[in-house]
Each structure stands twice: as C-alpha cells, then as structure tokens.
Coordinates of C-alpha atoms in Angstrom, one line a residue:
M253 CA 131.0 171.2 -12.4
L254 CA 134.4 169.6 -11.8
R255 CA 137.2 171.3 -13.7
L256 CA 140.8 170.0 -14.0
D257 CA 143.8 172.1 -14.9
R258 CA 146.2 170.7 -17.5
R259 CA 148.7 169.3 -15.0
T260 CA 146.0 167.5 -13.0
F261 CA 144.4 166.2 -16.2
A262 CA 147.7 164.8 -17.5
Y263 CA 148.5 163.2 -14.1
T264 CA 145.0 161.6 -14.1
L265 CA 145.5 160.2 -17.6
G266 CA 148.9 158.8 -16.7
A267 CA 147.5 157.1 -13.6
L268 CA 144.6 155.7 -15.6
A269 CA 147.0 154.3 -18.2
I270 CA 149.0 152.5 -15.5
V271 CA 145.8 151.0 -14.2
V272 CA 144.7 149.9 -17.7
A273 CA 148.1 148.4 -18.4
A274 CA 147.9 146.3 -15.3
L275 CA 144.5 144.8 -16.3
P276 CA 144.7 141.3 -17.9
R277 CA 144.8 141.4 -21.7
P278 CA 142.5 139.1 -23.7
S279 CA 145.4 136.8 -24.5
Q280 CA 146.5 136.4 -20.8
A281 CA 145.8 133.3 -18.8
A282 CA 143.1 135.1 -16.7
D283 CA 140.9 135.3 -19.8
V284 CA 141.7 132.0 -21.4
K285 CA 138.5 129.9 -21.4
E286 CA 139.7 127.3 -23.9
V287 CA 143.0 125.7 -25.0
R288 CA 142.9 124.5 -28.6
L289 CA 145.1 121.7 -29.8
D290 CA 145.4 119.6 -32.9
W291 CA 145.5 115.8 -33.1
A292 CA 147.2 114.0 -36.0
T293 CA 147.8 110.4 -37.0
Y294 CA 151.4 111.3 -37.5
N295 CA 151.6 112.4 -33.9
P296 CA 150.7 109.2 -32.0
V297 CA 151.1 110.9 -28.6
S298 CA 148.3 113.3 -29.4
L299 CA 145.9 110.4 -29.9
V300 CA 146.7 109.1 -26.4
L301 CA 146.4 112.5 -24.9
K302 CA 143.0 113.1 -26.5
E303 CA 141.7 109.6 -25.7
K304 CA 142.8 109.6 -22.0
G305 CA 141.7 113.2 -21.3
F306 CA 144.9 114.0 -19.3
L307 CA 144.8 117.7 -20.4
E308 CA 141.1 118.1 -19.7
E309 CA 141.7 116.7 -16.2
A310 CA 144.6 119.1 -15.6
L311 CA 142.7 122.2 -16.7
K312 CA 139.3 121.4 -15.1
P313 CA 140.1 123.1 -11.8
Q314 CA 140.8 126.3 -13.7
G315 CA 137.5 126.1 -15.6
I316 CA 139.4 125.9 -18.9
K317 CA 138.0 123.7 -21.7
V318 CA 140.0 121.8 -24.4
R319 CA 139.1 121.8 -28.1
W320 CA 140.6 119.4 -30.5
T321 CA 141.1 119.8 -34.3
Q322 CA 142.5 117.2 -36.7
S323 CA 145.5 118.1 -38.8
L324 CA 146.1 116.1 -41.9
G325 CA 149.7 117.3 -42.3
S326 CA 152.2 119.8 -41.0
N327 CA 151.0 122.3 -43.6
K328 CA 147.5 122.2 -42.2
A329 CA 148.7 122.4 -38.5
L330 CA 150.8 125.4 -39.4
E331 CA 148.0 127.1 -41.3
F332 CA 145.7 126.6 -38.3
L333 CA 148.4 128.2 -36.0
N334 CA 149.0 131.1 -38.3
G335 CA 145.2 131.8 -38.6
G336 CA 144.8 131.6 -34.8
A337 CA 142.4 128.6 -35.0
I338 CA 144.6 126.5 -32.6
D339 CA 147.1 127.3 -29.9
F340 CA 149.3 124.2 -30.3
G341 CA 150.0 122.2 -33.4
S342 CA 151.9 119.1 -34.6
S343 CA 154.4 119.4 -37.4
A344 CA 157.8 118.4 -38.6
G345 CA 160.7 120.5 -37.4
A346 CA 161.8 121.6 -40.9
A347 CA 158.2 122.5 -41.8
A348 CA 158.0 124.7 -38.7
L349 CA 161.2 126.4 -39.7
L350 CA 159.9 127.1 -43.2
A351 CA 156.7 128.5 -41.7
R352 CA 158.5 130.8 -39.2
I353 CA 160.8 132.1 -42.0
N354 CA 157.7 132.9 -44.0
G355 CA 156.2 134.9 -41.1
N356 CA 154.3 132.4 -39.0
P357 CA 155.1 133.4 -35.4
I358 CA 155.5 130.0 -33.7
K359 CA 157.9 128.4 -31.3
V360 CA 158.9 124.7 -31.0
V361 CA 158.4 123.7 -27.4
Y362 CA 158.3 119.9 -27.4
A363 CA 159.4 116.8 -29.4
Y364 CA 156.6 114.3 -29.5
S365 CA 158.6 111.8 -31.6
R366 CA 161.7 111.1 -33.6
P367 CA 160.2 109.3 -36.5
E368 CA 161.3 107.8 -39.8
W369 CA 157.9 108.8 -41.1
T370 CA 158.7 109.7 -44.7
A371 CA 160.3 108.0 -47.7
L372 CA 159.8 108.0 -51.5
V373 CA 157.3 105.4 -52.6
T374 CA 156.3 103.8 -55.9
R375 CA 154.4 100.9 -57.2
K376 CA 156.4 97.8 -58.1
E377 CA 155.6 97.9 -61.8
T378 CA 156.8 101.5 -62.4
G379 CA 160.5 100.5 -62.8
I380 CA 161.5 103.4 -60.5
T381 CA 164.4 102.1 -58.3
K382 CA 166.3 105.3 -57.4
V383 CA 165.8 109.0 -57.1
A384 CA 167.3 109.8 -60.5
D385 CA 164.5 107.8 -62.1
L386 CA 162.1 110.6 -61.0
K387 CA 163.2 112.8 -63.8
G388 CA 160.1 113.7 -65.8
K389 CA 157.9 111.6 -63.6
R390 CA 154.7 112.6 -61.7
V391 CA 155.3 112.8 -57.9
A392 CA 152.5 113.4 -55.4
V393 CA 153.6 115.6 -52.5
T394 CA 152.1 117.8 -49.8
R395 CA 153.8 121.2 -50.0
G396 CA 155.3 122.6 -46.8
T397 CA 155.6 119.2 -45.0
D398 CA 158.5 116.9 -44.1
P399 CA 157.8 114.6 -47.1
H400 CA 158.1 117.7 -49.4
I401 CA 161.4 118.7 -47.8
F402 CA 162.6 115.1 -47.9
L403 CA 161.8 115.0 -51.6
I404 CA 163.7 118.2 -52.3
R405 CA 166.8 116.9 -50.5
A406 CA 166.6 113.6 -52.2
L407 CA 166.4 115.2 -55.6
Q408 CA 169.4 117.4 -54.7
G409 CA 171.4 114.3 -53.8
A410 CA 170.7 113.0 -57.3
G411 CA 171.6 116.2 -59.0
L412 CA 168.0 117.2 -59.7
T413 CA 165.6 119.9 -58.7
E414 CA 161.8 120.1 -58.2
K415 CA 161.6 121.3 -61.8
D416 CA 163.0 118.0 -63.1
A417 CA 160.0 116.1 -61.8
K418 CA 156.3 116.9 -62.2
L419 CA 155.0 117.6 -58.7
V420 CA 151.3 116.9 -58.1
L421 CA 150.2 118.8 -55.0
L422 CA 147.9 116.7 -52.8
Q423 CA 147.2 116.1 -49.1
H424 CA 149.0 113.0 -47.8
P425 CA 145.9 110.6 -48.0
D426 CA 145.1 111.8 -51.5
G427 CA 148.8 111.2 -52.5
R428 CA 148.5 107.6 -51.5
T429 CA 145.2 107.3 -53.4
A430 CA 146.8 108.9 -56.5
L431 CA 149.7 106.4 -56.4
D432 CA 147.2 103.4 -56.0
R433 CA 145.2 104.6 -59.0
G434 CA 148.3 105.1 -61.2
D435 CA 147.6 108.9 -61.4
V436 CA 151.2 109.5 -60.3
D437 CA 154.4 107.5 -60.6
A438 CA 155.7 108.1 -57.1
W439 CA 154.7 109.7 -53.8
A440 CA 156.6 111.4 -51.0
G441 CA 154.9 109.3 -48.4
L442 CA 154.0 109.8 -44.7
D443 CA 153.1 107.2 -42.1
P444 CA 150.7 105.7 -41.4
M445 CA 149.4 106.0 -45.0
M446 CA 152.9 105.0 -46.2
A447 CA 153.0 101.9 -44.0
A448 CA 149.5 101.0 -45.4
A449 CA 150.7 101.4 -49.0
E450 CA 153.7 99.2 -48.2
I451 CA 151.8 96.4 -46.5
E452 CA 148.4 96.4 -48.3
N453 CA 149.6 97.2 -51.8
D454 CA 153.2 95.9 -51.8
D455 CA 154.3 99.4 -52.7
V456 CA 158.1 100.0 -52.6
L457 CA 159.9 102.5 -50.4
F458 CA 162.6 103.0 -53.0
F459 CA 164.5 105.8 -51.2
R460 CA 164.9 106.0 -47.4
D461 CA 167.1 108.2 -45.2
A462 CA 166.2 108.2 -41.5
N463 CA 168.5 111.1 -40.8
A464 CA 166.7 113.3 -43.3
N465 CA 163.4 113.0 -41.4
T466 CA 163.2 115.9 -39.1
W467 CA 161.7 115.6 -35.6
G468 CA 158.0 115.6 -34.8
V469 CA 157.5 118.7 -32.8
L470 CA 154.8 120.6 -31.0
D471 CA 154.5 124.2 -32.0
V472 CA 152.8 127.0 -30.1
R473 CA 151.8 130.4 -31.2
E474 CA 154.4 132.8 -29.9
D475 CA 152.0 135.3 -28.4
F476 CA 150.1 132.5 -26.6
A477 CA 153.3 131.2 -25.0
K478 CA 154.4 134.7 -24.0
A479 CA 151.1 135.5 -22.3
N480 CA 150.4 132.1 -20.9
P481 CA 153.7 130.3 -19.9
E482 CA 152.1 128.2 -17.2
L483 CA 149.4 127.0 -19.6
V484 CA 152.2 125.9 -22.0
R485 CA 153.8 124.0 -19.1
T486 CA 150.5 122.4 -18.2
V487 CA 150.0 121.2 -21.8
I488 CA 153.5 119.8 -22.0
A489 CA 153.1 118.1 -18.6
A490 CA 149.9 116.4 -20.0
Y491 CA 151.8 115.5 -23.2
E492 CA 154.5 113.9 -21.0
K493 CA 151.8 111.9 -19.1
A494 CA 150.5 110.7 -22.5
R495 CA 154.0 109.9 -23.8
A496 CA 154.8 107.8 -20.7
F497 CA 151.5 106.0 -21.0
A498 CA 152.2 105.3 -24.7
I499 CA 155.7 103.8 -24.0
A500 CA 154.4 101.7 -21.0
N501 CA 151.3 100.5 -22.9
P502 CA 152.2 99.9 -26.6
D503 CA 149.0 97.9 -27.2
A504 CA 147.0 100.9 -26.1
L505 CA 149.0 103.1 -28.4
K506 CA 148.4 100.7 -31.3
S507 CA 144.6 100.6 -30.4
A508 CA 144.4 104.4 -30.4
L509 CA 146.1 104.6 -33.8
V510 CA 143.9 101.8 -35.3
A511 CA 140.8 103.6 -34.0
A512 CA 141.9 107.0 -35.5
T513 CA 143.1 105.7 -38.8
K514 CA 140.8 102.7 -39.4
L515 CA 144.0 100.9 -40.6
P516 CA 144.8 97.2 -39.6
D517 CA 147.1 96.3 -36.8
P518 CA 150.1 95.3 -39.1
V519 CA 150.1 98.7 -40.7
I520 CA 150.1 100.5 -37.4
A521 CA 152.7 98.1 -36.0
R522 CA 155.0 99.2 -38.9
Q523 CA 154.4 102.9 -38.1
I524 CA 155.2 102.4 -34.5
E525 CA 158.4 100.4 -35.1
R526 CA 159.6 103.5 -37.1
T527 CA 158.7 105.9 -34.3
D528 CA 161.0 106.8 -31.3
L529 CA 159.1 108.4 -28.4
S530 CA 162.0 108.5 -26.0
Q531 CA 163.4 112.0 -26.5
P532 CA 160.9 114.8 -25.6
N533 CA 163.2 117.7 -24.9
V534 CA 164.1 120.2 -27.6
G535 CA 167.6 121.6 -28.0
P536 CA 170.8 121.2 -29.9
V537 CA 170.0 117.8 -31.5
Q538 CA 166.7 119.0 -33.0
A539 CA 168.3 122.4 -33.9
E540 CA 171.0 120.6 -36.0
A541 CA 168.6 118.4 -37.8
I542 CA 166.3 121.4 -38.6
R543 CA 169.3 123.6 -39.6
A544 CA 170.6 121.0 -42.1
A545 CA 167.1 120.8 -43.7
G546 CA 166.9 124.5 -43.8
L547 CA 170.3 124.9 -45.5
A548 CA 169.2 122.3 -48.1
L549 CA 166.0 124.2 -48.7
Q550 CA 168.1 127.4 -49.1
Q551 CA 170.3 125.7 -51.6
A552 CA 167.2 124.6 -53.5
G553 CA 165.9 128.2 -53.6
V554 CA 162.9 127.5 -51.4
I555 CA 164.3 129.7 -48.6
P556 CA 165.7 133.1 -49.7
A557 CA 169.5 133.2 -50.1
D558 CA 169.9 136.1 -47.7
T559 CA 168.1 134.3 -44.8
N560 CA 170.2 133.5 -41.8
V561 CA 169.1 129.9 -41.3
A562 CA 171.0 129.4 -38.1
A563 CA 169.5 132.5 -36.5
A564 CA 166.0 131.4 -37.7
V565 CA 166.5 128.0 -36.0
D566 CA 167.6 129.7 -32.8
G567 CA 164.5 131.8 -32.8
L568 CA 162.3 128.8 -33.5
I569 CA 163.3 126.4 -30.7
D570 CA 162.4 127.3 -27.2
P571 CA 163.8 124.9 -24.6
Q572 CA 162.5 126.8 -21.5
F573 CA 159.4 124.5 -21.4
N574 CA 161.4 121.3 -21.5
P575 CA 160.1 118.8 -19.0
G576 CA 162.2 119.3 -15.8
A577 CA 163.4 122.8 -16.9
K578 CA 163.0 125.5 -14.2
P579 CA 160.6 128.3 -15.0

C-alpha cells in the first residue's frame, strides 16, 4: 500500500492544483459550443448579420454554432444578458449604464448605430403640443430603455418628474397599440414602431431631441469577454461585415427590416433616414453621451446620489475590441 508523508502529500496536492488550474474552464473558448446573440428591429445591422449568415460562416471552422434570440427592447436584451441566456445583446448606451450600475456585469464593445430612434408621441386630437402638457397625463413607456430615459430627461427640462405624469409600463409595441386605442395620451416611442405611428396614423412627434438619444450599442457579458476575447473579435468582425453590407446595399437593409417587422416600405425608410451606421468604434463620444444621460438619471433619483457616474461609464465602455484595434 502506497503511503505519503505530509510533505510529499502537500507537494502532490500543489502540483495537482497547478494542473487543474491550467485546464480550460467551462467558460473558456475551448469549451464554447455555441455563441448566443440577440436580434432586434431597433438594431438593423443585427438583421443583416442574421440574414446573411456572416457569423455562422466565420465560426463554422471552429465547430461553434450560433443561436439567435429576439429582443423587444433594451430592457429585454439586458435581462437576457443578466440571466446568461445570451452572450451579446443590443441596447441603448444609457440603458446599458443603468443596468451595469444595478449589478448587471456587461461591457459595451461596439456601436451598431447612432440613431434618433426615440421621441415623445401623441395623437393629433389630444391637444398635447409640449412636454409640460404631460402633467397628469397617461404616458406609455418601457422602463429601463432609451425612450424611458428620454422621457425622464424631457420631463426634467419642463420642470417635471415621473410622478407628475401617469406612467403606464408596456413593451414598445404595446405602447404604440395603447396610444392607437386611446388607452394612453402619449407614448415614449421607439422606431420602427414610432415611424409606423407617424406615417400610418398621422401621430405627432411633439418632442424631439436627437442629442438625447444615446447610441445603439452591442453589450457582452463581462465574463464571456474575459474568457473569450478572440470570439468577441470574431463577432465584431462579422458585425462589421454586416454593417458594410448594409451601407453598400440600402435596399437590402430595407428589405431585411420589412421582413422582420412586417411594416411597409415608407415606414422602414423613415426609420433608416433617422439611423446613422457610420461610426462603429466605442470611445469618448459614446462615453460623453452616456455620461450626460447618467447624470440626468441621477438628478431624477433613478441612479443613487452617491454613484460615481463617470467611473461607471469608464467601467462600461471597452474599446479594446474596436475594429482595427490591436489585441
């Protein structure tokens, strides 16, 4: 029978620990069998990426499959990320900041668009013409999304708070339906549903501010990015291929959106004209837009007063994966 003295036993355990530590962990690239992404109608590039199969093509040699999940809003994408249901998700920059401050461990690694995708919308007959008119009114909004943050900032600018209006919490498509039915007086809209309300129903975008729309960003789970940096670069390279295709083939981009949304061409054309796809890198420009939104949320009491918003933004944005950046 083999016997080990204490010193030999301790040495053996130490050596075994080194060997075990060197083995690939479940989250490392060696064990990744599937990359999970969302697609969203507010992220047009994701539709092209899904339709053209650029990522599937890039990952096929590694035997890695791709699984797609639809997100109906930033809040859903961020919920999926927080729950580990997806690895990459589409959101607004300010929504990503709010999620990270609330404990969702994500990083922003790519900007899929610079959109004016939200505004405050009402029906023509409501008599609402300015933000101050929302006092005491019912407003449909999707909490934790750019339209929600846009609404808070708009109310602040009019000397109001969320408590001055009657917020009705609905997902974006349901918000538009509620406005159409007269169940609410206004809606913090999101394209392409907002463009549909504008064109199909003659609804009015009574308050717009392009600069208060934060960027459309691709978020990744922080643990996934840390364990699989090359896979993150592969995903972003595929996104870049899809973005270049979308810019070079606007009719194909429109067709992809029409197919996904079942909305008519004029509606999608309106969404596209409000969407800039030319600036994919994340850095100081996005940081400043997100920081400004974060400070407004802090002033409104949505973010705790003792939160260091600037530090939170710095921890959120990760430019190491920018197209062309050196690993």
